[in-house]
Amino acid sequence: CLFSPGVYDEAAEALQKRLGIDRKNFWWSVTHSHAAPEVGAPGIYKTLLGRSDHEWNREYAQRVSQSLIDAVTTAKNKLEPARLAVGTGMAMANINRRARDVDGRVSLGLNPDGPADRQIGLIRVERTDGSPIAVIANYAMHGTAMSGANLLVSGDAPGVVSAYVEQKIGAPVLYINGAAGNLAPIYSVYPDPRSAHLSQFNVLLGDHILAALRTMG
């Protein structure tokens, strides 16, 4: 859910040295999953959440950082003329997660009457011949279809949807969680992928992304 600011600093420094990209030109956005180790030293988690005194997985953090640097290197080496298209869609894959009881107390749960942003924001990057280079999809939904009982690294529902759309369009998909503060997947905190209905998010969200892309011209 969070990463240490030092992770950004290290990546920015590496890109400056390797590719000459100044940090003011290095813009990154983040997505998140609750089914993966934290990235970087846990000081930021302790400060913001009051927990995470445990040891952190240095091997995993290094893998994430190196993958980021390698991806930027690959992208820079493959620069080509491109066009941008923007569009929107809508999906009912999320739900407000602030449940209210009869005594007025609010807890983490499911609240179908609560406000929810269900708009899909899309950016399509394409070659001059119209073939896709990449898609950015913004949809407000936490990666919490699976609970803490799951101990396998996973992109959760956002990761499943990204992989599904990538397979359909033949290009990478960057999923951005959007303003997901109070928005959970409609299936939430199950112990494993099957009981979390992960594959159903391909229909609930993935197919709606594909439909919106088709309307963008």
mmCIF file of C-alpha atoms in Angstrom:
data_model
loop_
_atom_site.group_PDB
_atom_site.id
_atom_site.type_symbol
_atom_site.label_atom_id
_atom_site.label_comp_id
_atom_site.label_asym_id
_atom_site.label_seq_id
_atom_site.Cartn_x
_atom_site.Cartn_y
_atom_site.Cartn_z
ATOM 1 C CA CYS A 1 0.000 0.000 0.000
ATOM 2 C CA LEU A 2 2.901 2.317 0.689
ATOM 3 C CA PHE A 3 6.537 2.678 -0.205
ATOM 4 C CA SER A 4 9.473 4.436 1.388
ATOM 5 C CA PRO A 5 10.376 7.836 -0.157
ATOM 6 C CA GLY A 6 13.895 6.413 -0.395
ATOM 7 C CA VAL A 7 12.659 4.066 -3.135
ATOM 8 C CA TYR A 8 11.826 7.079 -5.314
ATOM 9 C CA ASP A 9 15.144 8.748 -4.541
ATOM 10 C CA GLU A 10 17.136 5.644 -5.465
ATOM 11 C CA ALA A 11 15.216 5.099 -8.705
ATOM 12 C CA ALA A 12 15.545 8.758 -9.695
ATOM 13 C CA GLU A 13 19.288 8.700 -9.040
ATOM 14 C CA ALA A 14 19.744 5.504 -11.058
ATOM 15 C CA LEU A 15 17.822 6.916 -14.030
ATOM 16 C CA GLN A 16 19.853 10.113 -13.907
ATOM 17 C CA LYS A 17 23.101 8.149 -14.041
ATOM 18 C CA ARG A 18 22.012 5.528 -16.580
ATOM 19 C CA LEU A 19 19.849 7.550 -18.964
ATOM 20 C CA GLY A 20 20.461 11.205 -18.140
ATOM 21 C CA ILE A 21 16.822 11.713 -17.124
ATOM 22 C CA ASP A 22 16.596 14.563 -14.638
ATOM 23 C CA ARG A 23 14.368 13.838 -11.650
ATOM 24 C CA LYS A 24 12.118 16.792 -12.538
ATOM 25 C CA ASN A 25 11.276 14.860 -15.723
ATOM 26 C CA PHE A 26 10.758 11.576 -13.890
ATOM 27 C CA TRP A 27 7.041 11.399 -13.135
ATOM 28 C CA TRP A 28 5.613 8.341 -11.518
ATOM 29 C CA SER A 29 2.254 7.232 -10.323
ATOM 30 C CA VAL A 30 1.552 4.226 -8.168
ATOM 31 C CA THR A 31 -0.909 1.410 -8.000
ATOM 32 C CA HIS A 32 -1.182 -0.947 -5.061
ATOM 33 C CA SER A 33 -2.123 -4.372 -3.881
ATOM 34 C CA HIS A 34 -2.631 -5.634 -0.363
ATOM 35 C CA ALA A 35 -1.319 -9.021 -1.532
ATOM 36 C CA ALA A 36 2.361 -8.114 -1.849
ATOM 37 C CA PRO A 37 5.286 -7.184 0.406
ATOM 38 C CA GLU A 38 5.906 -3.529 1.155
ATOM 39 C CA VAL A 39 8.598 -1.804 -0.888
ATOM 40 C CA GLY A 40 11.497 -0.258 0.962
ATOM 41 C CA ALA A 41 12.358 0.340 4.577
ATOM 42 C CA PRO A 42 9.202 0.384 6.755
ATOM 43 C CA GLY A 43 9.820 3.722 8.520
ATOM 44 C CA ILE A 44 7.084 5.386 6.479
ATOM 45 C CA TYR A 45 4.558 2.731 7.543
ATOM 46 C CA LYS A 46 5.382 3.237 11.187
ATOM 47 C CA THR A 47 4.989 7.004 10.802
ATOM 48 C CA LEU A 48 1.684 6.919 8.917
ATOM 49 C CA LEU A 49 0.025 3.773 10.247
ATOM 50 C CA GLY A 50 1.608 3.247 13.661
ATOM 51 C CA ARG A 51 2.697 -0.268 12.799
ATOM 52 C CA SER A 52 5.138 -2.304 10.697
ATOM 53 C CA ASP A 53 8.022 -2.823 13.085
ATOM 54 C CA HIS A 54 8.797 -6.078 11.284
ATOM 55 C CA GLU A 55 11.758 -6.775 9.031
ATOM 56 C CA TRP A 56 11.253 -5.895 5.355
ATOM 57 C CA ASN A 57 11.919 -7.969 2.261
ATOM 58 C CA ARG A 58 14.996 -6.426 0.689
ATOM 59 C CA GLU A 59 15.107 -8.891 -2.210
ATOM 60 C CA TYR A 60 11.549 -8.072 -3.232
ATOM 61 C CA ALA A 61 12.104 -4.317 -2.901
ATOM 62 C CA GLN A 62 15.216 -4.551 -5.080
ATOM 63 C CA ARG A 63 13.306 -6.554 -7.691
ATOM 64 C CA VAL A 64 10.584 -3.904 -7.883
ATOM 65 C CA SER A 65 13.080 -1.048 -8.174
ATOM 66 C CA GLN A 66 15.133 -2.837 -10.825
ATOM 67 C CA SER A 67 12.021 -3.702 -12.818
ATOM 68 C CA LEU A 68 11.052 -0.032 -12.822
ATOM 69 C CA ILE A 69 14.477 1.077 -14.025
ATOM 70 C CA ASP A 70 14.573 -1.632 -16.698
ATOM 71 C CA ALA A 71 11.097 -0.640 -17.928
ATOM 72 C CA VAL A 72 12.055 3.030 -18.283
ATOM 73 C CA THR A 73 15.240 2.004 -20.113
ATOM 74 C CA THR A 74 13.269 -0.182 -22.518
ATOM 75 C CA ALA A 75 10.706 2.563 -23.142
ATOM 76 C CA LYS A 76 13.396 5.159 -23.865
ATOM 77 C CA ASN A 77 15.134 2.812 -26.292
ATOM 78 C CA LYS A 78 11.863 2.164 -28.153
ATOM 79 C CA LEU A 79 10.670 5.762 -28.542
ATOM 80 C CA GLU A 80 8.555 6.292 -31.637
ATOM 81 C CA PRO A 81 5.923 8.727 -32.936
ATOM 82 C CA ALA A 82 2.624 8.201 -31.146
ATOM 83 C CA ARG A 83 -0.862 9.558 -30.710
ATOM 84 C CA LEU A 84 -2.926 9.885 -27.540
ATOM 85 C CA ALA A 85 -6.616 9.180 -27.241
ATOM 86 C CA VAL A 86 -8.655 9.778 -24.082
ATOM 87 C CA GLY A 87 -12.019 8.436 -23.058
ATOM 88 C CA THR A 88 -14.230 7.222 -20.227
ATOM 89 C CA GLY A 89 -16.346 4.236 -19.359
ATOM 90 C CA MET A 90 -18.319 2.962 -16.386
ATOM 91 C CA ALA A 91 -18.279 -0.207 -14.308
ATOM 92 C CA MET A 92 -20.061 -1.424 -11.168
ATOM 93 C CA ALA A 93 -17.077 -3.389 -9.866
ATOM 94 C CA ASN A 94 -16.582 -1.264 -6.738
ATOM 95 C CA ILE A 95 -18.607 -0.416 -3.630
ATOM 96 C CA ASN A 96 -18.370 2.032 -0.755
ATOM 97 C CA ARG A 97 -16.720 0.290 2.185
ATOM 98 C CA ARG A 98 -17.860 2.454 5.123
ATOM 99 C CA ALA A 99 -20.718 0.440 6.616
ATOM 100 C CA ARG A 100 -23.018 2.206 9.079
ATOM 101 C CA ASP A 101 -24.774 0.342 11.903
ATOM 102 C CA VAL A 102 -28.114 1.212 13.531
ATOM 103 C CA ASP A 103 -26.309 2.969 16.389
ATOM 104 C CA GLY A 104 -24.463 5.206 13.923
ATOM 105 C CA ARG A 105 -21.109 3.510 14.284
ATOM 106 C CA VAL A 106 -19.123 3.192 11.078
ATOM 107 C CA SER A 107 -16.853 0.236 10.368
ATOM 108 C CA LEU A 108 -15.004 -1.303 7.454
ATOM 109 C CA GLY A 109 -17.546 -3.297 5.481
ATOM 110 C CA LEU A 110 -19.815 -2.843 2.444
ATOM 111 C CA ASN A 111 -22.196 0.059 1.982
ATOM 112 C CA PRO A 112 -24.218 -0.077 -1.260
ATOM 113 C CA ASP A 113 -25.902 3.230 -0.326
ATOM 114 C CA GLY A 114 -22.605 5.077 0.076
ATOM 115 C CA PRO A 115 -21.072 7.324 -2.590
ATOM 116 C CA ALA A 116 -18.952 5.600 -5.224
ATOM 117 C CA ASP A 117 -17.035 6.853 -8.251
ATOM 118 C CA ARG A 118 -17.619 4.252 -10.950
ATOM 119 C CA GLN A 119 -16.152 6.107 -13.904
ATOM 120 C CA ILE A 120 -13.264 4.523 -15.809
ATOM 121 C CA GLY A 121 -10.693 7.019 -17.068
ATOM 122 C CA LEU A 122 -8.693 5.878 -20.091
ATOM 123 C CA ILE A 123 -5.642 7.013 -22.029
ATOM 124 C CA ARG A 124 -4.677 5.022 -25.097
ATOM 125 C CA VAL A 125 -1.205 5.436 -26.580
ATOM 126 C CA GLU A 126 -1.091 4.263 -30.191
ATOM 127 C CA ARG A 127 1.217 4.244 -33.168
ATOM 128 C CA THR A 128 0.495 6.395 -36.190
ATOM 129 C CA ASP A 129 -1.038 3.346 -37.893
ATOM 130 C CA GLY A 130 -3.503 2.967 -35.008
ATOM 131 C CA SER A 131 -1.958 -0.107 -33.381
ATOM 132 C CA PRO A 132 -1.788 0.073 -29.573
ATOM 133 C CA ILE A 133 1.392 0.822 -27.647
ATOM 134 C CA ALA A 134 -0.153 0.947 -24.155
ATOM 135 C CA VAL A 135 -3.314 1.761 -22.215
ATOM 136 C CA ILE A 136 -3.670 3.573 -18.896
ATOM 137 C CA ALA A 137 -6.841 2.729 -16.992
ATOM 138 C CA ASN A 138 -7.937 4.654 -13.905
ATOM 139 C CA TYR A 139 -10.615 3.065 -11.729
ATOM 140 C CA ALA A 140 -11.196 3.701 -8.032
ATOM 141 C CA MET A 141 -10.921 0.319 -6.324
ATOM 142 C CA HIS A 142 -8.641 -1.085 -3.651
ATOM 143 C CA GLY A 143 -6.730 -4.295 -4.270
ATOM 144 C CA THR A 144 -8.517 -6.044 -1.407
ATOM 145 C CA ALA A 145 -10.584 -8.789 -2.975
ATOM 146 C CA MET A 146 -8.304 -11.108 -1.006
ATOM 147 C CA SER A 147 -7.682 -10.804 2.711
ATOM 148 C CA GLY A 148 -4.597 -11.136 4.855
ATOM 149 C CA ALA A 149 -5.213 -14.886 4.921
ATOM 150 C CA ASN A 150 -3.763 -14.996 1.399
ATOM 151 C CA LEU A 151 0.035 -15.302 1.503
ATOM 152 C CA LEU A 152 0.691 -15.427 -2.261
ATOM 153 C CA VAL A 153 2.007 -12.348 -4.071
ATOM 154 C CA SER A 154 -0.769 -11.069 -6.320
ATOM 155 C CA GLY A 155 -1.982 -7.983 -8.129
ATOM 156 C CA ASP A 156 -5.414 -8.856 -6.723
ATOM 157 C CA ALA A 157 -8.413 -7.719 -8.813
ATOM 158 C CA PRO A 158 -6.570 -4.800 -10.494
ATOM 159 C CA GLY A 159 -3.765 -7.155 -11.541
ATOM 160 C CA VAL A 160 -6.154 -9.754 -12.927
ATOM 161 C CA VAL A 161 -8.021 -7.102 -14.934
ATOM 162 C CA SER A 162 -4.783 -5.626 -16.296
ATOM 163 C CA ALA A 163 -3.563 -9.031 -17.478
ATOM 164 C CA TYR A 164 -6.940 -9.766 -19.077
ATOM 165 C CA VAL A 165 -7.092 -6.498 -21.024
ATOM 166 C CA GLU A 166 -3.432 -6.847 -22.044
ATOM 167 C CA GLN A 167 -4.197 -10.250 -23.533
ATOM 168 C CA LYS A 168 -7.166 -8.863 -25.459
ATOM 169 C CA ILE A 169 -5.463 -5.790 -26.933
ATOM 170 C CA GLY A 170 -1.883 -7.073 -27.237
ATOM 171 C CA ALA A 171 -0.336 -4.138 -25.370
ATOM 172 C CA PRO A 172 0.657 -3.281 -21.785
ATOM 173 C CA VAL A 173 -1.971 -1.894 -19.406
ATOM 174 C CA LEU A 174 -1.140 0.397 -16.502
ATOM 175 C CA TYR A 175 -3.864 0.262 -13.857
ATOM 176 C CA ILE A 176 -4.121 3.270 -11.549
ATOM 177 C CA ASN A 177 -6.347 2.859 -8.499
ATOM 178 C CA GLY A 178 -7.677 6.389 -8.613
ATOM 179 C CA ALA A 179 -9.274 7.948 -5.526
ATOM 180 C CA ALA A 180 -9.954 4.584 -3.920
ATOM 181 C CA GLY A 181 -10.013 5.697 -0.278
ATOM 182 C CA ASN A 182 -13.459 4.338 0.551
ATOM 183 C CA LEU A 183 -13.995 2.129 -2.480
ATOM 184 C CA ALA A 184 -13.510 -1.615 -2.240
ATOM 185 C CA PRO A 185 -14.050 -4.327 -4.847
ATOM 186 C CA ILE A 186 -17.590 -5.688 -4.635
ATOM 187 C CA TYR A 187 -16.064 -9.008 -3.511
ATOM 188 C CA SER A 188 -13.783 -8.140 -0.613
ATOM 189 C CA VAL A 189 -11.414 -9.782 1.881
ATOM 190 C CA TYR A 190 -11.732 -13.426 0.880
ATOM 191 C CA PRO A 191 -8.955 -15.902 1.737
ATOM 192 C CA ASP A 192 -8.047 -17.084 -1.777
ATOM 193 C CA PRO A 193 -8.477 -16.182 -5.481
ATOM 194 C CA ARG A 194 -11.391 -18.530 -6.083
ATOM 195 C CA SER A 195 -13.536 -17.433 -3.164
ATOM 196 C CA ALA A 196 -12.647 -13.810 -3.981
ATOM 197 C CA HIS A 197 -14.173 -14.296 -7.447
ATOM 198 C CA LEU A 198 -11.056 -12.753 -8.985
ATOM 199 C CA SER A 199 -11.776 -13.980 -12.506
ATOM 200 C CA GLN A 200 -15.209 -12.320 -12.424
ATOM 201 C CA PHE A 201 -13.545 -8.906 -12.342
ATOM 202 C CA ASN A 202 -12.565 -9.560 -15.955
ATOM 203 C CA VAL A 203 -16.273 -9.253 -16.749
ATOM 204 C CA LEU A 204 -17.171 -6.680 -14.099
ATOM 205 C CA LEU A 205 -14.363 -4.279 -15.068
ATOM 206 C CA GLY A 206 -12.150 -5.706 -17.816
ATOM 207 C CA ASP A 207 -14.915 -6.025 -20.405
ATOM 208 C CA HIS A 208 -16.100 -2.492 -19.623
ATOM 209 C CA ILE A 209 -12.585 -1.167 -20.230
ATOM 210 C CA LEU A 210 -12.519 -2.976 -23.570
ATOM 211 C CA ALA A 211 -15.939 -1.618 -24.504
ATOM 212 C CA ALA A 212 -14.888 1.939 -23.676
ATOM 213 C CA LEU A 213 -11.699 1.563 -25.720
ATOM 214 C CA ARG A 214 -13.772 0.560 -28.736
ATOM 215 C CA THR A 215 -15.799 3.765 -28.504
ATOM 216 C CA MET A 216 -12.722 6.017 -28.438
ATOM 217 C CA GLY A 217 -12.195 5.800 -32.198
#
